[in-house]
Amino acid sequence: MDFAFDARTEELRARLEAFMAEHVHPAEALVEEQRAALASPWDTPPVVEELKAEARRQGLWNLFFVDQHSLPDAEHGAGLTNLQYAPLAELTGRSPQLAPTALNCAAPDTGNMEVLAQFGTPEQRKRWLEPLLAGEIRSAFAMTEPEVASSDATNIETRIERDGDEYVINGRKWYISGAMNPLCRIFIVMGKTAPDGPDIRRQQSMVLVPRDTPGLTVKRAMQVYGYEDHYHGGHAEVVFEDVRVPVGNLIGEEGGGFAIAQARLGPGRIHHCMRLIGMAERAIELMCRRAVTRTAFGKPLAAQGVVQEWIADARVAVEQLRLLVLKTAWLMDTVGNKGAHTEIQAIKIATPRTVVDILDKAVQLHGAGGVSQDFPLAELWAGARTLRLADGPDEVHQRSLARREIKRYQ
């Protein structure tokens, strides 16, 4: 990538490239070997902790943290802007299951840390944000539900009812990322405190629920195209039955849950898109390596016209996406998330859809190997395809973006 960044970003990018080459990529096979020897597949392989320690030693830790005013937040992270973080997140996307965790930049912890920093009380930040920043614990964000279309947050059925000095929580959630990890110690739970309130966007609230709270049951790990995603702590079904927490566990104010969710999801979407570009770059690299080393019908795959078209189209698409993501990051830094609303939606629509297509071509080029565990392509494809649903389905963003465009002419 020839895009010119400031000196600090270029210096961090060079260090991160070296860290990926010297530590992360060599650990990709080792982590699977170590996991097979663990008592539980959800335990953390030793090499992951070694990577985290090395990342901290090299100053490659909490790079993602930008505060609510889109100003560098050196208190909590590296003090980078979204634009500075973008090329770094792209590099981690080349090993999305391992690199973000090594740098303490993995979802859902990143979004949860931002919520606590922006909306948490001093006590909440002391108890939960500080150990999350240190990588000592993990967290989960409990929003999606199986019985309703959670793409519309006003549908959520989980109830958070006040009883004296406590909130009582009842509901069922699923695909709660990170919940299977034994280090997951805290849940941010979204439910309705005012289900009959007149403003459907002021009915929801968020509360902090420690994992060991009576009535909280992590029932099972949900699969994603057959994968359990052990790296990020899986995606669990979680049941809340008369779960009681102090009223001091409320995040922000009652009725503020919908707004907090929107504030949380905006940065998360751009982080996903940054990493997706890295996934696409790795797919292109694997395509090219395969094309020059395999022969079919008397000539290398690299000489086949259709293969050349796939590689050329992939390169063009990635360059287009990168510029759109960088523009979005710049807008988030300069005019805020609201000012970048259209662009955030645009990258959320375009990036997963395009990267899925690139990965699909890479799988095709690898034949049977492409769907096997011997290459990362199948798991990358599953992750990219899932992002067309996560943080709002494509169609929700298309609907909202189209309304904004049409409104200009009404």
Coordinates of C-alpha atoms in Angstrom, one line a residue:
M1 CA 0.0 0.0 0.0
D2 CA 1.5 3.3 -1.1
F3 CA -0.8 5.7 0.7
A4 CA 1.3 8.2 2.7
F5 CA 0.5 8.4 6.4
D6 CA 2.2 10.5 9.1
A7 CA 5.5 9.5 10.5
R8 CA 4.1 7.9 13.7
T9 CA 1.7 5.7 11.8
E10 CA 4.4 4.6 9.4
E11 CA 6.7 3.8 12.3
L12 CA 4.0 1.8 14.1
R13 CA 3.0 0.0 10.8
A14 CA 6.6 -1.1 10.2
R15 CA 6.9 -2.4 13.8
L16 CA 3.5 -4.2 13.5
E17 CA 4.5 -5.8 10.1
A18 CA 7.6 -7.2 11.8
F19 CA 5.6 -8.4 14.8
M20 CA 3.1 -10.2 12.5
A21 CA 5.9 -11.8 10.4
E22 CA 8.1 -12.8 13.4
H23 CA 5.5 -13.8 16.0
V24 CA 1.9 -13.9 14.8
H25 CA 2.0 -15.9 11.6
P26 CA 4.5 -18.5 13.0
A27 CA 2.1 -19.0 15.9
E28 CA -1.0 -19.8 13.8
A29 CA -0.2 -23.5 13.5
L30 CA 1.2 -23.7 17.1
V31 CA -1.9 -22.3 18.7
E32 CA -4.0 -25.1 17.2
E33 CA -1.5 -27.8 18.5
Q34 CA -1.6 -26.3 21.9
R35 CA -5.4 -26.0 22.0
A36 CA -5.7 -29.7 21.3
A37 CA -3.8 -30.4 24.4
L38 CA -5.9 -28.2 26.7
A39 CA -8.5 -29.4 29.2
S40 CA -11.1 -27.2 27.5
P41 CA -11.0 -25.8 23.9
W42 CA -12.1 -22.5 25.4
D43 CA -8.9 -22.1 27.6
T44 CA -6.2 -19.8 26.3
P45 CA -3.2 -21.5 24.6
P46 CA 0.1 -20.5 26.2
V47 CA 1.4 -19.0 23.0
V48 CA -1.5 -16.4 23.0
E49 CA -0.3 -15.1 26.4
E50 CA 3.2 -15.0 25.0
L51 CA 2.1 -13.0 22.0
K52 CA 0.2 -10.6 24.3
A53 CA 3.3 -10.1 26.5
E54 CA 5.5 -9.5 23.4
A55 CA 2.9 -7.0 22.0
R56 CA 3.0 -5.0 25.3
R57 CA 6.7 -5.1 25.4
Q58 CA 6.9 -3.6 21.9
G59 CA 4.3 -0.9 22.6
L60 CA 1.7 -2.5 20.3
W61 CA -1.1 -2.6 22.8
N62 CA -4.6 -1.1 22.9
L63 CA -4.0 0.6 19.6
F64 CA -7.7 1.0 18.8
F65 CA -8.7 3.4 21.6
V66 CA -10.2 6.7 20.3
D67 CA -12.4 8.7 22.7
Q68 CA -16.0 9.8 22.1
H69 CA -14.9 13.2 20.7
S70 CA -12.8 11.4 18.1
L71 CA -9.6 12.8 19.7
P72 CA -6.6 10.6 20.5
D73 CA -7.1 9.0 24.0
A74 CA -3.6 8.5 25.2
E75 CA -4.9 7.7 28.8
H76 CA -6.4 4.4 27.6
G77 CA -4.5 3.5 24.5
A78 CA -1.8 4.5 22.0
G79 CA -3.4 7.9 21.4
L80 CA -4.1 7.2 17.7
T81 CA -6.9 8.6 15.5
N82 CA -9.1 6.4 13.5
L83 CA -7.1 7.3 10.4
Q84 CA -3.9 6.3 12.1
Y85 CA -5.4 3.1 13.4
A86 CA -6.8 2.0 10.0
P87 CA -3.6 0.6 8.4
L88 CA -2.7 -1.1 11.6
A89 CA -6.1 -2.8 11.9
E90 CA -5.7 -3.9 8.3
L91 CA -2.5 -5.7 9.1
T92 CA -4.1 -7.6 12.0
G93 CA -6.9 -8.6 9.5
R94 CA -4.3 -10.9 7.8
S95 CA -4.6 -13.1 10.9
P96 CA -8.0 -12.0 12.3
Q97 CA -8.4 -14.8 14.8
L98 CA -5.0 -14.3 16.5
A99 CA -3.5 -10.8 15.9
P100 CA -6.3 -8.6 17.4
T101 CA -6.3 -10.7 20.6
A102 CA -2.5 -10.4 20.8
L103 CA -2.8 -6.6 20.6
N104 CA -5.8 -6.4 23.0
C105 CA -7.8 -5.0 20.0
A106 CA -10.3 -7.8 19.6
A107 CA -14.1 -7.6 19.6
P108 CA -16.2 -7.5 21.7
D109 CA -13.8 -6.1 24.2
T110 CA -12.9 -3.1 22.2
G111 CA -16.5 -1.9 22.0
N112 CA -17.1 -2.7 25.6
M113 CA -14.1 -0.8 26.7
E114 CA -15.2 2.2 24.7
V115 CA -18.7 2.0 26.3
L116 CA -17.2 1.9 29.8
A117 CA -14.8 4.8 29.0
Q118 CA -17.5 7.0 27.6
F119 CA -20.5 6.1 29.7
G120 CA -19.3 4.2 32.8
T121 CA -19.0 5.7 36.3
P122 CA -15.6 6.0 38.0
E123 CA -16.4 2.9 40.0
Q124 CA -17.4 0.9 36.9
R125 CA -14.2 2.0 35.1
K126 CA -12.1 1.0 38.0
R127 CA -13.6 -2.4 38.5
W128 CA -14.0 -3.5 34.8
L129 CA -12.3 -1.1 32.4
E130 CA -8.9 -1.2 34.0
P131 CA -8.5 -5.0 33.9
L132 CA -9.9 -5.1 30.3
L133 CA -7.3 -2.5 29.3
A134 CA -4.6 -4.7 30.9
G135 CA -5.8 -7.8 29.1
E136 CA -6.4 -9.6 32.4
I137 CA -10.1 -10.4 31.7
R138 CA -12.4 -10.6 28.7
S139 CA -16.1 -9.4 28.3
A140 CA -19.3 -10.0 26.4
F141 CA -22.0 -7.8 24.9
A142 CA -25.4 -9.3 25.2
M143 CA -27.9 -7.8 22.8
T144 CA -29.0 -10.3 20.1
E145 CA -32.0 -12.5 20.9
P146 CA -33.3 -15.7 19.2
E147 CA -37.0 -14.9 19.3
V148 CA -37.0 -11.5 17.7
A149 CA -35.4 -9.7 14.8
S150 CA -32.6 -8.1 16.7
S151 CA -31.6 -6.0 13.7
D152 CA -34.3 -3.7 15.1
A153 CA -33.2 -3.1 18.6
T154 CA -36.7 -1.9 19.6
N155 CA -37.8 -5.5 19.3
I156 CA -35.7 -6.7 22.3
E157 CA -37.7 -8.6 24.8
T158 CA -35.3 -9.0 27.7
R159 CA -36.7 -7.2 30.7
I160 CA -34.7 -5.2 33.3
E161 CA -37.0 -4.3 36.1
R162 CA -36.2 -2.2 39.2
D163 CA -36.8 -3.8 42.6
G164 CA -35.7 -1.4 45.3
D165 CA -31.9 -1.0 45.0
E166 CA -31.6 -3.8 42.5
Y167 CA -32.4 -4.5 38.8
V168 CA -33.9 -7.9 38.0
I169 CA -33.1 -9.2 34.5
N170 CA -35.0 -11.9 32.6
G171 CA -34.4 -12.9 29.0
R172 CA -32.6 -15.1 26.5
K173 CA -29.7 -14.0 24.3
W174 CA -27.7 -15.8 21.7
Y175 CA -24.6 -15.3 19.6
I176 CA -23.1 -13.5 22.5
S177 CA -19.4 -13.2 21.5
G178 CA -16.7 -14.0 24.0
A179 CA -19.1 -15.6 26.5
M180 CA -17.5 -19.1 26.3
N181 CA -14.0 -17.8 27.3
P182 CA -13.3 -18.6 31.0
L183 CA -11.7 -15.1 31.3
C184 CA -15.0 -13.5 30.3
R185 CA -15.9 -11.9 33.7
I186 CA -18.5 -9.2 32.7
F187 CA -21.5 -8.9 30.5
I188 CA -23.0 -5.7 29.2
V189 CA -26.7 -6.6 28.9
M190 CA -29.2 -4.7 26.9
G191 CA -32.9 -5.0 27.8
K192 CA -36.0 -2.9 28.3
T193 CA -36.5 -0.9 31.5
A194 CA -39.6 0.8 30.1
P195 CA -41.2 -1.6 27.6
D196 CA -44.4 0.5 27.3
G197 CA -42.7 3.9 27.1
P198 CA -43.9 6.3 24.4
D199 CA -40.5 6.6 22.7
I200 CA -39.5 3.2 21.4
R201 CA -35.8 4.4 21.4
R202 CA -35.9 5.3 25.1
Q203 CA -37.2 1.9 26.3
Q204 CA -33.9 0.2 26.5
S205 CA -31.1 0.3 29.1
M206 CA -27.7 -1.4 29.6
V207 CA -26.5 -2.9 32.8
L208 CA -23.3 -4.6 33.9
V209 CA -23.7 -8.3 35.0
P210 CA -20.7 -10.1 36.4
R211 CA -20.5 -13.7 35.0
D212 CA -20.8 -15.3 38.4
T213 CA -24.1 -13.6 39.2
P214 CA -26.8 -16.2 40.2
G215 CA -29.3 -16.8 37.5
L216 CA -26.9 -16.2 34.6
T217 CA -26.4 -19.4 32.6
V218 CA -24.1 -19.8 29.6
K219 CA -26.0 -22.7 28.0
R220 CA -24.0 -23.6 24.9
A221 CA -21.7 -22.4 22.2
M222 CA -23.3 -21.5 18.9
Q223 CA -21.5 -22.5 15.7
V224 CA -20.9 -20.2 12.8
Y225 CA -20.8 -22.2 9.6
G226 CA -19.6 -25.1 11.7
Y227 CA -16.8 -23.1 13.5
E228 CA -17.0 -22.4 17.2
D229 CA -14.4 -19.5 17.1
H230 CA -12.3 -20.5 20.1
Y231 CA -10.0 -17.6 19.5
H232 CA -12.5 -15.0 20.6
G233 CA -14.3 -17.0 23.2
G234 CA -17.1 -18.3 21.0
H235 CA -20.7 -17.1 20.5
A236 CA -22.9 -18.4 23.3
E237 CA -26.5 -18.8 24.1
V238 CA -27.0 -17.1 27.5
V239 CA -30.1 -17.2 29.7
F240 CA -30.9 -14.6 32.4
E241 CA -33.4 -15.9 35.1
D242 CA -34.2 -13.5 37.9
V243 CA -30.6 -12.1 37.7
R244 CA -30.2 -9.4 40.3
V245 CA -27.6 -6.7 40.2
P246 CA -27.2 -3.4 42.1
V247 CA -28.8 -0.3 40.5
G248 CA -25.2 1.1 40.4
N249 CA -24.5 -1.4 37.6
L250 CA -26.6 0.7 35.2
I251 CA -24.5 2.2 32.4
G252 CA -25.5 5.8 31.8
E253 CA -29.1 6.5 32.4
E254 CA -32.3 4.5 32.2
G255 CA -33.6 4.7 28.6
G256 CA -30.1 5.4 27.2
G257 CA -29.4 1.9 26.0
F258 CA -30.3 2.5 22.3
A259 CA -28.1 5.6 22.1
I260 CA -25.2 3.8 23.8
A261 CA -25.6 0.9 21.3
Q262 CA -25.4 3.2 18.4
A263 CA -22.3 4.9 19.9
R264 CA -20.7 1.5 20.4
L265 CA -21.5 0.0 17.0
G266 CA -20.1 2.9 14.8
P267 CA -16.4 2.4 15.7
G268 CA -16.9 -1.4 15.7
R269 CA -18.1 -1.4 12.2
I270 CA -15.1 0.5 10.9
H271 CA -12.7 -1.8 12.9
H272 CA -14.3 -4.8 11.2
C273 CA -14.0 -3.2 7.8
M274 CA -10.3 -2.3 8.3
R275 CA -9.6 -5.9 9.2
L276 CA -11.6 -7.2 6.3
I277 CA -9.3 -5.4 3.9
G278 CA -6.4 -7.3 5.5
M279 CA -8.3 -10.5 5.0
A280 CA -8.7 -9.7 1.4
E281 CA -5.1 -8.9 1.0
R282 CA -4.1 -12.3 2.5
A283 CA -6.6 -13.9 0.1
I284 CA -5.0 -12.2 -2.9
E285 CA -1.5 -13.3 -1.7
L286 CA -2.7 -16.9 -1.4
M287 CA -4.3 -16.7 -4.8
C288 CA -1.1 -15.5 -6.4
R289 CA 1.1 -18.1 -4.7
R290 CA -1.3 -20.9 -5.7
A291 CA -1.5 -19.6 -9.3
V292 CA 2.2 -19.7 -9.9
T293 CA 2.8 -23.1 -8.3
R294 CA -0.1 -25.2 -9.7
T295 CA -0.5 -26.5 -13.2
A296 CA -3.8 -27.5 -15.0
F297 CA -4.3 -28.4 -18.6
G298 CA -0.7 -28.0 -19.5
K299 CA 0.0 -24.6 -18.1
P300 CA 0.3 -22.8 -14.7
L301 CA -3.0 -21.5 -13.2
A302 CA -1.4 -18.0 -13.4
A303 CA -1.6 -18.3 -17.2
Q304 CA -5.3 -19.1 -17.2
G305 CA -7.4 -16.1 -18.3
V306 CA -10.1 -16.6 -15.7
V307 CA -7.6 -16.7 -12.9
Q308 CA -6.0 -13.5 -14.1
E309 CA -9.4 -11.8 -14.2
W310 CA -10.1 -12.9 -10.6
I311 CA -6.8 -11.5 -9.3
A312 CA -7.1 -8.3 -11.3
D313 CA -10.7 -7.7 -10.1
A314 CA -9.7 -8.4 -6.5
R315 CA -6.9 -5.9 -6.6
V316 CA -9.1 -3.2 -8.0
A317 CA -11.8 -3.9 -5.4
V318 CA -9.4 -3.8 -2.5
E319 CA -7.9 -0.5 -3.6
Q320 CA -11.4 1.0 -3.9
L321 CA -12.5 -0.3 -0.5
R322 CA -9.4 0.9 1.2
L323 CA -9.9 4.5 0.1
L324 CA -13.5 4.5 1.2
V325 CA -12.6 3.1 4.6
L326 CA -9.8 5.7 5.0
K327 CA -12.2 8.5 4.0
T328 CA -14.6 7.2 6.7
A329 CA -11.9 7.1 9.3
W330 CA -10.9 10.6 8.5
L331 CA -14.5 11.9 8.7
M332 CA -14.9 10.2 12.1
D333 CA -11.8 12.0 13.3
T334 CA -12.8 15.4 11.8
V335 CA -16.6 15.6 12.0
G336 CA -17.5 12.7 14.4
N337 CA -19.4 9.5 14.0
K338 CA -22.7 11.3 13.2
G339 CA -21.0 13.3 10.5
A340 CA -19.6 10.1 9.0
H341 CA -22.9 8.3 9.2
T342 CA -23.4 7.7 5.5
E343 CA -19.8 6.6 5.0
I344 CA -20.0 4.2 7.9
Q345 CA -23.0 2.6 6.4
A346 CA -21.4 2.5 3.0
I347 CA -18.3 0.6 4.2
K348 CA -20.5 -1.7 6.2
I349 CA -22.5 -2.6 3.1
A350 CA -19.6 -2.7 0.6
T351 CA -16.7 -4.2 2.5
P352 CA -18.0 -7.6 3.7
R353 CA -19.9 -8.2 0.5
T354 CA -16.8 -7.6 -1.7
V355 CA -14.4 -9.4 0.6
V356 CA -16.7 -12.5 0.6
D357 CA -16.5 -12.5 -3.2
I358 CA -12.7 -12.3 -3.2
L359 CA -12.4 -15.1 -0.6
D360 CA -14.8 -17.2 -2.6
K361 CA -12.6 -16.9 -5.7
A362 CA -9.6 -17.7 -3.6
V363 CA -11.3 -20.9 -2.3
Q364 CA -12.2 -21.8 -5.9
L365 CA -8.6 -21.4 -7.0
H366 CA -7.4 -23.7 -4.2
G367 CA -9.9 -26.4 -5.1
A368 CA -10.4 -28.9 -2.3
G369 CA -7.7 -27.3 -0.3
G370 CA -9.7 -24.1 -0.1
V371 CA -12.4 -25.7 2.0
S372 CA -9.9 -27.6 4.2
Q373 CA -8.2 -26.8 7.4
D374 CA -4.9 -26.7 5.7
F375 CA -5.5 -23.1 4.5
P376 CA -7.2 -20.2 6.4
L377 CA -9.6 -19.4 3.5
A378 CA -12.6 -21.3 4.7
E379 CA -12.5 -19.8 8.2
L380 CA -11.8 -16.4 6.7
W381 CA -14.8 -16.8 4.4
A382 CA -17.1 -17.8 7.3
G383 CA -16.0 -14.8 9.3
A384 CA -16.5 -12.3 6.5
R385 CA -19.9 -13.8 5.5
T386 CA -21.0 -13.5 9.1
L387 CA -20.2 -9.7 9.1
R388 CA -22.9 -9.2 6.6
L389 CA -25.2 -9.9 9.5
A390 CA -23.2 -8.6 12.5
D391 CA -23.6 -5.0 13.7
G392 CA -26.7 -4.7 11.5
P393 CA -27.5 -6.7 8.3
D394 CA -26.6 -5.1 5.0
E395 CA -30.3 -4.5 4.2
V396 CA -30.8 -2.3 7.3
H397 CA -27.9 -0.1 6.3
Q398 CA -29.1 0.1 2.7
R399 CA -32.5 1.1 3.9
S400 CA -31.1 3.9 6.1
L401 CA -28.6 5.1 3.5
A402 CA -31.2 5.2 0.8
R403 CA -33.5 7.3 3.0
R404 CA -30.8 9.8 3.6
E405 CA -30.1 10.1 -0.1
I406 CA -33.8 10.4 -1.0
K407 CA -34.5 13.0 1.7
R408 CA -32.2 15.5 -0.1
Y409 CA -34.7 15.6 -3.0
Q410 CA -38.0 15.8 -1.0

